[in-house]
Short mmCIF file of C-alpha atoms and ligand atoms in Angstrom, two decimals:
data_model
loop_
_atom_site.label_atom_id
_atom_site.label_comp_id
_atom_site.label_asym_id
_atom_site.label_seq_id
_atom_site.Cartn_x
_atom_site.Cartn_y
_atom_site.Cartn_z
CA MET A 1 -0.14 0.41 -0.09
CA LYS A 2 1.83 2.89 -1.36
CA ASN A 3 0.50 6.68 -1.23
CA THR A 4 3.51 8.45 -2.09
CA GLY A 5 3.25 12.59 -2.45
CA LYS A 6 -0.01 12.84 0.20
CA ARG A 7 0.71 16.07 2.22
CA ILE A 8 0.50 15.64 5.86
CA THR A 9 0.31 17.91 8.69
CA LEU A 10 2.46 16.45 11.62
CA GLY A 11 1.46 18.30 15.02
CA VAL A 12 3.79 18.15 17.79
CA THR A 13 3.26 18.77 21.39
CA GLY A 14 4.88 19.13 24.48
CA SER A 15 5.54 15.43 25.60
CA ILE A 16 9.06 14.00 25.99
CA ALA A 17 7.67 11.69 23.28
CA ALA A 18 8.60 14.39 20.71
CA TYR A 19 11.48 13.14 20.06
CA LYS A 20 10.16 10.30 18.54
CA ALA A 21 8.18 12.60 16.32
CA VAL A 22 11.43 13.25 14.86
CA GLU A 23 11.79 9.63 13.51
CA LEU A 24 8.02 9.47 12.58
CA LEU A 25 9.02 12.56 10.49
CA ARG A 26 11.63 10.61 8.72
CA LEU A 27 9.49 7.79 7.89
CA LEU A 28 6.80 9.69 6.32
CA VAL A 29 9.35 11.70 4.38
CA ARG A 30 10.95 8.39 3.13
CA ALA A 31 7.90 7.25 1.94
CA GLY A 32 7.60 10.10 -0.29
CA HIS A 33 5.12 12.50 1.42
CA ASP A 34 5.34 16.09 1.95
CA VAL A 35 4.97 16.90 5.27
CA ARG A 36 4.50 20.40 7.25
CA VAL A 37 5.17 20.47 11.03
CA VAL A 38 3.15 22.38 13.32
CA GLN A 39 4.48 22.51 16.77
CA THR A 40 3.22 23.73 20.19
CA PRO A 41 4.91 26.40 22.10
CA SER A 42 5.59 23.85 24.92
CA SER A 43 6.89 21.34 22.44
CA ARG A 44 10.18 23.45 21.28
CA ARG A 45 11.13 22.94 25.14
CA PHE A 46 11.70 18.98 24.14
CA VAL A 47 12.84 19.19 20.82
CA GLY A 48 13.90 22.56 18.51
CA GLU A 49 12.39 23.42 15.40
CA MET A 50 15.46 22.85 13.68
CA SER A 51 15.55 18.98 13.28
CA PHE A 52 11.57 18.94 11.69
CA GLN A 53 12.60 21.98 9.54
CA ALA A 54 15.94 19.90 8.26
CA LEU A 55 13.90 16.72 7.57
CA SER A 56 10.58 18.11 6.21
CA GLY A 57 12.47 20.57 3.97
CA HIS A 58 9.93 23.25 5.35
CA PRO A 59 9.94 25.83 7.94
CA VAL A 60 8.17 24.79 10.93
CA ALA A 61 4.83 26.58 11.44
CA LEU A 62 5.05 27.78 15.20
CA ASP A 63 2.79 30.99 15.66
CA GLN A 64 -0.78 31.75 14.84
CA PHE A 65 0.01 35.33 14.81
CA ASP A 66 3.20 35.20 12.72
CA ALA A 67 2.12 37.49 9.63
CA SER A 68 5.80 37.43 8.14
CA ALA A 69 6.07 36.39 4.41
CA GLY A 70 6.38 33.02 4.16
CA ALA A 71 4.33 31.96 7.28
CA ILE A 72 1.63 28.92 6.75
CA SER A 73 -1.62 29.78 8.24
CA HIS A 74 -3.68 27.42 10.18
CA ILE A 75 -6.01 27.14 7.11
CA GLU A 76 -3.33 26.00 5.00
CA LEU A 77 -1.92 23.48 7.25
CA ALA A 78 -5.77 22.45 7.64
CA GLY A 79 -5.78 21.37 3.94
CA SER A 80 -3.60 18.44 4.10
CA ASP A 81 -4.56 15.00 2.85
CA LEU A 82 -3.86 13.90 6.61
CA MET A 83 -3.22 15.25 10.07
CA LEU A 84 -1.41 13.66 12.82
CA ILE A 85 -0.54 14.53 16.21
CA ALA A 86 2.13 12.76 17.93
CA PRO A 87 2.61 13.00 20.44
CA ALA A 88 -0.82 14.38 21.80
CA THR A 89 -0.48 15.28 25.52
CA ALA A 90 -3.51 15.33 27.86
CA ASP A 91 -3.55 19.00 27.60
CA THR A 92 -3.51 19.25 23.72
CA ILE A 93 -6.37 16.11 24.01
CA GLY A 94 -8.64 17.82 26.36
CA LYS A 95 -8.31 21.01 24.32
CA LEU A 96 -9.14 18.85 21.13
CA ALA A 97 -12.46 17.90 22.69
CA ALA A 98 -13.45 20.96 24.00
CA GLY A 99 -12.97 22.61 20.96
CA ILE A 100 -10.38 25.08 22.24
CA ALA A 101 -8.07 27.09 19.60
CA ASP A 102 -5.70 28.87 21.47
CA ASN A 103 -2.46 27.74 19.13
CA LEU A 104 -1.86 27.15 15.75
CA LEU A 105 -2.05 23.28 16.02
CA LEU A 106 -5.72 23.56 17.67
CA SER A 107 -6.85 25.84 15.13
CA THR A 108 -5.24 23.71 12.36
CA TYR A 109 -7.29 20.74 13.94
CA LEU A 110 -10.49 22.49 13.85
CA ALA A 111 -10.38 23.52 10.59
CA CYS A 112 -9.11 20.18 9.25
CA GLU A 113 -11.40 18.31 7.09
CA ALA A 114 -8.89 15.10 6.38
CA PRO A 115 -8.85 12.43 8.81
CA VAL A 116 -6.93 13.16 12.20
CA VAL A 117 -4.73 10.74 14.10
CA ILE A 118 -3.42 11.21 17.32
CA CYS A 119 -1.01 9.41 19.36
CA PRO A 120 -1.26 10.29 23.07
CA ALA A 121 1.81 9.78 25.38
CA MET A 122 1.82 10.44 29.32
CA ASN A 123 1.99 9.16 32.33
CA THR A 124 -0.11 5.91 33.04
CA ARG A 125 -1.95 7.58 36.10
CA MET A 126 -2.81 10.52 33.44
CA TRP A 127 -3.53 8.08 30.58
CA ASN A 128 -6.04 6.15 32.92
CA HIS A 129 -7.77 9.46 34.40
CA PRO A 130 -11.53 9.55 33.12
CA ALA A 131 -11.10 12.79 32.23
CA VAL A 132 -8.56 11.46 29.54
CA GLN A 133 -10.57 8.92 28.70
CA GLU A 134 -13.77 10.61 28.31
CA ASN A 135 -12.07 13.32 26.27
CA LEU A 136 -10.74 10.47 23.95
CA ALA A 137 -13.95 8.70 23.55
CA THR A 138 -15.51 12.46 22.50
CA LEU A 139 -12.54 12.18 20.02
CA ARG A 140 -13.41 9.03 19.13
CA ARG A 141 -16.92 9.46 18.47
CA ARG A 142 -16.25 12.40 16.26
CA GLY A 143 -14.30 9.94 13.97
CA VAL A 144 -10.57 10.89 15.34
CA VAL A 145 -8.28 7.69 14.97
CA ILE A 146 -6.45 7.20 18.59
CA ILE A 147 -3.53 5.22 17.99
CA ASP A 148 -3.26 3.94 21.86
CA PRO A 149 -0.15 4.25 23.73
CA GLY A 150 1.97 0.83 24.52
CA ALA A 151 2.98 -0.48 28.04
CA GLY A 152 6.48 -0.23 29.00
CA GLU A 153 9.19 1.70 30.87
CA LEU A 154 7.99 5.51 30.81
CA ALA A 155 10.27 8.40 30.81
CA CYS A 156 9.43 9.45 34.46
CA GLY A 157 10.71 5.96 35.79
CA GLU A 158 7.54 4.39 35.87
CA GLU A 159 6.09 1.39 34.14
CA GLY A 160 2.70 1.30 32.38
CA ALA A 161 0.68 2.39 29.66
CA GLY A 162 1.34 5.79 28.38
CA ARG A 163 4.75 5.55 26.00
CA MET A 164 3.78 6.74 22.57
CA ALA A 165 3.17 4.19 19.96
CA GLU A 166 6.35 3.38 18.06
CA PRO A 167 7.00 5.60 14.79
CA SER A 168 6.99 2.58 12.23
CA ASP A 169 3.67 1.47 13.88
CA ILE A 170 2.26 5.03 13.39
CA ALA A 171 3.60 5.52 10.01
CA VAL A 172 1.78 2.22 9.14
CA ARG A 173 -1.37 3.06 9.92
CA ALA A 174 -0.76 6.64 8.36
CA GLU A 175 -0.36 5.01 5.14
CA LYS A 176 -3.61 2.82 5.86
CA LEU A 177 -5.77 5.72 5.84
CA LEU A 178 -4.14 7.72 3.07
CA SER A 179 -4.70 4.66 1.05
CA SER A 180 -8.32 5.83 -0.94
CA ALA A 181 -10.06 2.00 0.37
CA MET A 182 -9.68 3.06 4.10
CA SER A 183 -12.06 5.32 6.18
CA THR A 184 -11.36 6.36 9.90
CA ASP A 185 -13.99 3.86 10.85
CA VAL A 186 -12.02 0.97 9.26
CA ILE A 187 -8.85 2.20 11.00
CA ASN A 188 -10.60 2.94 14.31
CA LYS A 189 -11.82 -0.69 13.81
CA VAL A 190 -14.12 -2.11 16.89
CA ASP A 191 -14.82 -5.21 15.44
CA LEU A 192 -14.02 -7.65 18.49
CA GLU A 193 -16.95 -6.36 20.41
CA GLY A 194 -18.62 -8.93 22.63
CA VAL A 195 -15.54 -11.51 21.81
CA ARG A 196 -13.99 -13.03 24.72
CA VAL A 197 -10.40 -13.26 23.58
CA LEU A 198 -7.79 -15.76 25.50
CA VAL A 199 -4.02 -15.37 25.11
CA THR A 200 -1.17 -17.43 26.17
CA ALA A 201 2.12 -15.80 25.91
CA GLY A 202 6.21 -16.50 27.33
CA GLY A 203 7.38 -19.32 27.91
CA THR A 204 6.94 -22.00 30.40
CA ARG A 205 9.59 -23.15 33.37
CA GLU A 206 10.26 -26.75 34.20
CA PRO A 207 12.30 -27.26 37.54
CA LEU A 208 15.66 -29.19 37.52
CA ASP A 209 15.13 -28.72 41.26
CA SER A 210 14.18 -26.16 43.73
CA VAL A 211 16.55 -23.50 41.84
CA ARG A 212 17.17 -24.73 38.44
CA TYR A 213 14.77 -25.00 35.61
CA ILE A 214 14.45 -25.82 31.90
CA THR A 215 13.17 -22.78 29.78
CA ASN A 216 13.09 -21.07 26.53
CA ARG A 217 13.79 -17.48 24.96
CA SER A 218 10.49 -16.46 24.43
CA SER A 219 9.69 -13.19 26.16
CA GLY A 220 5.82 -12.95 25.66
CA ARG A 221 6.07 -9.80 23.58
CA MET A 222 3.96 -11.42 20.61
CA GLY A 223 1.31 -12.58 22.86
CA PHE A 224 1.19 -9.33 24.87
CA ALA A 225 0.88 -7.84 21.52
CA MET A 226 -1.92 -9.87 20.59
CA ALA A 227 -3.84 -8.94 23.44
CA ASP A 228 -3.10 -5.57 23.66
CA ALA A 229 -4.38 -5.26 19.72
CA ALA A 230 -7.53 -7.30 20.46
CA LEU A 231 -8.68 -4.87 23.54
CA VAL A 232 -8.35 -2.13 21.44
CA ARG A 233 -10.76 -4.00 19.08
CA GLY A 234 -12.76 -4.45 21.41
CA ALA A 235 -12.88 -7.98 22.77
CA GLU A 236 -12.67 -8.94 26.76
CA VAL A 237 -9.06 -10.31 26.95
CA THR A 238 -7.74 -12.55 29.49
CA VAL A 239 -3.61 -13.43 29.38
CA ILE A 240 -2.06 -16.55 30.61
CA ALA A 241 0.95 -15.12 31.57
CA ALA A 242 4.36 -17.77 31.86
CA ASN A 243 7.25 -15.55 33.02
CA CYS A 244 6.97 -12.60 31.35
CA SER A 245 8.43 -9.44 33.22
CA ILE A 246 7.20 -7.14 30.36
CA ALA A 247 4.87 -4.39 31.29
CA ARG A 248 1.04 -4.92 31.63
CA ASN A 249 -1.92 -3.55 30.51
CA PRO A 250 -4.32 -2.22 32.89
CA GLY A 251 -7.23 -3.34 30.49
CA ILE A 252 -6.42 -6.94 30.48
CA LYS A 253 -6.79 -9.81 33.27
CA TYR A 254 -3.37 -11.68 33.50
CA ILE A 255 -3.16 -14.63 35.16
CA ASP A 256 0.48 -15.63 36.06
CA VAL A 257 1.69 -19.38 35.67
CA THR A 258 5.26 -21.15 36.07
CA SER A 259 5.13 -24.40 34.27
CA ALA A 260 3.75 -26.53 31.69
CA SER A 261 1.52 -28.23 33.81
CA ASP A 262 0.34 -24.80 35.63
CA LEU A 263 -0.20 -23.21 31.85
CA GLN A 264 -2.48 -26.36 30.91
CA LYS A 265 -4.73 -25.99 34.20
CA ALA A 266 -5.25 -22.19 33.13
CA VAL A 267 -6.02 -23.16 29.69
CA GLU A 268 -8.61 -25.72 30.39
CA ARG A 269 -10.16 -23.78 33.04
CA GLU A 270 -10.54 -20.42 30.98
CA PHE A 271 -10.59 -21.91 27.58
CA LYS A 272 -14.37 -23.02 28.72
CA ARG A 273 -15.31 -18.91 28.64
CA CYS A 274 -13.70 -17.47 25.51
CA ASP A 275 -14.47 -17.73 22.11
CA VAL A 276 -10.62 -17.16 20.60
CA LEU A 277 -7.40 -18.82 21.98
CA PHE A 278 -4.37 -17.21 20.93
CA MET A 279 -2.00 -20.06 21.88
CA THR A 280 1.30 -17.94 21.60
CA ALA A 281 3.30 -19.40 24.77
CA ALA A 282 6.19 -21.45 24.03
CA VAL A 283 5.76 -24.75 25.89
CA SER A 284 8.18 -26.53 27.17
CA ASP A 285 8.00 -29.82 25.36
CA TYR A 286 10.20 -31.80 28.07
CA LYS A 287 10.29 -32.13 31.98
CA VAL A 288 12.32 -34.04 34.47
CA SER A 289 10.65 -37.37 34.91
CA ALA A 290 11.21 -37.21 38.65
CA GLY A 291 8.03 -36.61 40.42
CA ASP A 292 9.78 -34.46 43.57
CA THR A 293 12.18 -31.47 42.51
CA THR A 294 12.39 -29.99 45.65
CA GLY A 295 16.05 -29.67 47.08
CA LYS A 296 19.34 -28.67 45.12
CA LEU A 297 21.25 -31.24 42.73
CA GLU A 298 24.87 -31.19 44.08
CA ARG A 299 27.88 -31.44 41.68
CA GLU A 300 29.28 -33.79 43.46
CA GLY A 301 25.99 -36.31 43.30
CA LYS A 302 24.75 -38.64 40.98
CA ASN A 303 22.67 -36.84 38.25
CA ASP A 304 21.02 -39.18 36.01
CA LEU A 305 17.83 -36.59 35.07
CA GLN A 306 15.49 -38.23 32.72
CA LEU A 307 13.31 -35.80 30.61
CA VAL A 308 9.99 -37.08 29.46
CA PRO A 309 7.49 -34.67 27.12
CA THR A 310 4.91 -32.55 28.49
CA SER A 311 1.75 -32.60 27.18
CA ASP A 312 0.54 -31.08 24.16
CA ILE A 313 -1.92 -28.52 25.71
CA VAL A 314 -3.45 -27.17 22.68
CA SER A 315 -4.18 -30.67 20.96
CA GLN A 316 -5.61 -32.07 24.35
CA LEU A 317 -8.23 -28.86 24.48
CA GLN A 318 -11.84 -30.32 24.54
CA GLY A 319 -14.19 -28.17 22.81
CA ASN A 320 -15.82 -25.39 24.93
CA GLY A 321 -19.42 -25.66 23.80
CA ASN A 322 -19.33 -22.76 21.78
CA GLY A 323 -16.87 -24.03 18.92
CA GLY A 324 -13.94 -21.97 20.26
CA LEU A 325 -11.22 -20.96 17.62
CA LYS A 326 -8.07 -22.09 18.22
CA VAL A 327 -5.03 -20.42 16.93
CA GLY A 328 -1.46 -21.71 17.38
CA PHE A 329 1.79 -20.25 16.25
CA SER A 330 4.57 -22.23 15.18
CA ALA A 331 8.15 -21.01 15.58
CA GLU A 332 10.32 -23.20 13.24
CA TYR A 333 14.05 -23.50 12.87
CA GLY A 334 14.20 -22.24 8.79
CA GLU A 335 12.03 -21.39 6.21
CA ASP A 336 11.86 -25.10 5.04
CA ASN A 337 9.90 -26.04 7.93
CA ARG A 338 6.75 -24.02 6.63
CA GLU A 339 5.06 -27.01 5.99
CA ARG A 340 6.10 -28.59 9.44
CA ALA A 341 4.00 -25.92 10.40
CA ARG A 342 0.84 -26.28 7.92
CA SER A 343 0.69 -29.97 9.26
CA LYS A 344 0.50 -28.94 12.69
CA LEU A 345 -3.12 -26.97 11.45
CA HIS A 346 -4.60 -30.59 11.32
CA GLU A 347 -2.49 -32.39 14.05
CA LYS A 348 -3.18 -30.06 16.74
CA GLY A 349 -6.87 -29.31 15.50
CA LEU A 350 -6.38 -25.59 14.84
CA GLY A 351 -8.23 -23.26 13.09
CA MET A 352 -5.64 -21.32 12.29
CA ILE A 353 -1.74 -21.27 12.76
CA VAL A 354 0.96 -18.54 12.60
CA PHE A 355 4.21 -19.64 11.35
CA ASN A 356 7.29 -18.15 11.97
CA ASP A 357 11.11 -18.76 11.26
CA ILE A 358 13.02 -18.75 14.13
CA SER A 359 16.31 -19.47 12.51
CA ARG A 360 16.51 -15.53 11.72
CA ALA A 361 18.62 -13.46 14.49
CA ASP A 362 16.72 -9.83 13.28
CA ILE A 363 13.10 -11.14 13.99
CA GLY A 364 11.02 -13.28 16.63
CA PHE A 365 12.47 -14.03 20.14
CA GLU A 366 13.14 -11.02 22.61
CA SER A 367 12.54 -8.50 19.45
CA ASN A 368 9.51 -6.17 18.82
CA LEU A 369 9.74 -7.30 15.32
CA ASN A 370 8.49 -10.54 13.45
CA GLU A 371 7.72 -11.83 10.13
CA ILE A 372 4.79 -14.31 9.98
CA THR A 373 2.57 -16.69 7.50
CA ILE A 374 -0.93 -16.71 8.78
CA MET A 375 -2.31 -20.54 7.64
CA ALA A 376 -5.82 -21.61 7.52
CA PRO A 377 -7.72 -24.59 6.07
CA GLY A 378 -8.84 -23.54 3.12
CA ARG A 379 -7.71 -20.30 2.54
CA ASP A 380 -4.78 -18.63 1.26
CA ASP A 381 -1.48 -18.19 3.17
CA ILE A 382 -0.94 -14.69 4.14
CA PHE A 383 2.29 -13.39 4.59
CA VAL A 384 3.07 -10.54 6.60
CA GLY A 385 6.67 -9.12 5.98
CA LYS A 386 8.81 -8.11 8.88
CA THR A 387 6.93 -5.51 10.81
CA THR A 388 6.25 -4.90 14.50
CA LYS A 389 4.70 -7.73 16.60
CA ARG A 390 1.68 -5.53 17.45
CA GLU A 391 1.16 -4.80 13.42
CA CYS A 392 1.32 -8.70 13.04
CA ALA A 393 -1.09 -9.22 15.88
CA GLU A 394 -3.46 -6.86 13.71
CA ARG A 395 -3.27 -8.50 10.84
CA ILE A 396 -3.89 -11.83 12.37
CA LEU A 397 -6.76 -10.24 13.96
CA ASP A 398 -8.26 -9.27 10.85
CA GLN A 399 -8.05 -13.09 9.77
CA VAL A 400 -9.62 -14.41 12.57
CA VAL A 401 -12.62 -11.56 12.20
CA GLU A 402 -13.17 -13.09 8.67
CA LEU A 403 -13.03 -16.65 10.21
CA LEU A 404 -15.71 -15.63 12.93
CA SER A 405 -17.78 -14.32 10.53
O1 C5P B 524 5.84 -26.64 19.84
P1 C5P B 524 5.04 -26.65 18.79
O2 C5P B 524 5.73 -26.36 17.41
O3 C5P B 524 4.41 -28.07 18.83
O4 C5P B 524 4.15 -25.49 19.20
C1 C5P B 524 2.83 -24.87 18.44
C2 C5P B 524 1.61 -24.62 19.09
O5 C5P B 524 1.26 -25.66 19.98
C3 C5P B 524 2.00 -23.43 19.83
O6 C5P B 524 1.10 -22.78 19.49
C4 C5P B 524 2.24 -23.91 21.15
O7 C5P B 524 1.72 -22.92 22.25
C5 C5P B 524 1.12 -25.19 21.23
N1 C5P B 524 1.59 -26.08 22.25
C6 C5P B 524 1.12 -26.68 23.44
N2 C5P B 524 1.93 -27.46 24.07
C7 C5P B 524 2.95 -28.22 24.12
C8 C5P B 524 3.60 -27.43 22.98
C9 C5P B 524 3.47 -26.27 22.06
O8 C5P B 524 -0.06 -26.51 23.11
N3 C5P B 524 3.40 -28.64 25.21
#
């Protein structure tokens, strides 16, 4: 989906995430767009206009009372094909919702008839405040596309939701919007309302003794991205998290487990009340056969550890009475193992499987990026080239929505 040569107005407000707007501008310009930047006065305390001017090739619009030659007005800025506000502070969001126009960015917004996308960035407690959420709901109702912040370490040192979406994610969404086929309704998709989603994430641990265990490199990022994306699209989401230390989303219920058998018990219980299961967790295929693993194995002692297979959780899962859809994830070593992934569709009784190649160091484990192929019986494979795990999750959800309907 390439839409070169579109006019974009990029509004930058006073958040530490303003530095990410520089990267966003670079991506938009690289994609061939003509970008005009408008900065609020407080944003200039974080990033000066020179970076934006140098990358966009245009003077930065700063002052609505600037009458000098070459100054661009809010009416001209509003005449673009898309207005992006990234980062958007709680203050700007409040003013947008209230229709206040006391700076150039705000009056541009009021005069803008093109699609508007805003990318909030703030502290978690500010993000969770009803005033902010109600303002966002007002804007959403008026057709503004909100790209929710991710969860993670914030500039203030706290952890939680509020970190502005990644510039690459925002650029992808902007491309979608600029494509004539998409309206803001489609981007603001709420197509999983009433759907109960269960996601397993992370890597299980099988104890060798009280202090040591067998595990794998799964961080839980893909599962957490699935969960975050499903939540934004209206689903009720539960995550069964196996040893995940990444930040959590306040709108999601998390159940923590450690071993494959803990995971199995939780999945069997929760699957009964869910419509779609994303079995994203990397489940250990082996555990120690000894029933009792308490104590500490000594170097001098005789260690004849025997490994036995764990149960294949998703294969053994009994129907949940309402035909729950099971989506498996098949991490295979090497592209030529793609067929191995496909065969698991039938072997494990899955409605869909997502293949990724773990022989690649640039994607998959411990990375924010992935490259996947989505397979489902009787449907063409869908390849999603290297992109963020969040974008992969969106593409998987698109397919799930089609299957559910
Ligand atoms: O490891 P394998 O390639 O068989 O995993 C494919 C799918 O099966 C994944 O969705 C994984 O979560 C699931 N699985 C499972 N129980 C296991 C191993 C894997 O449910 N013991």
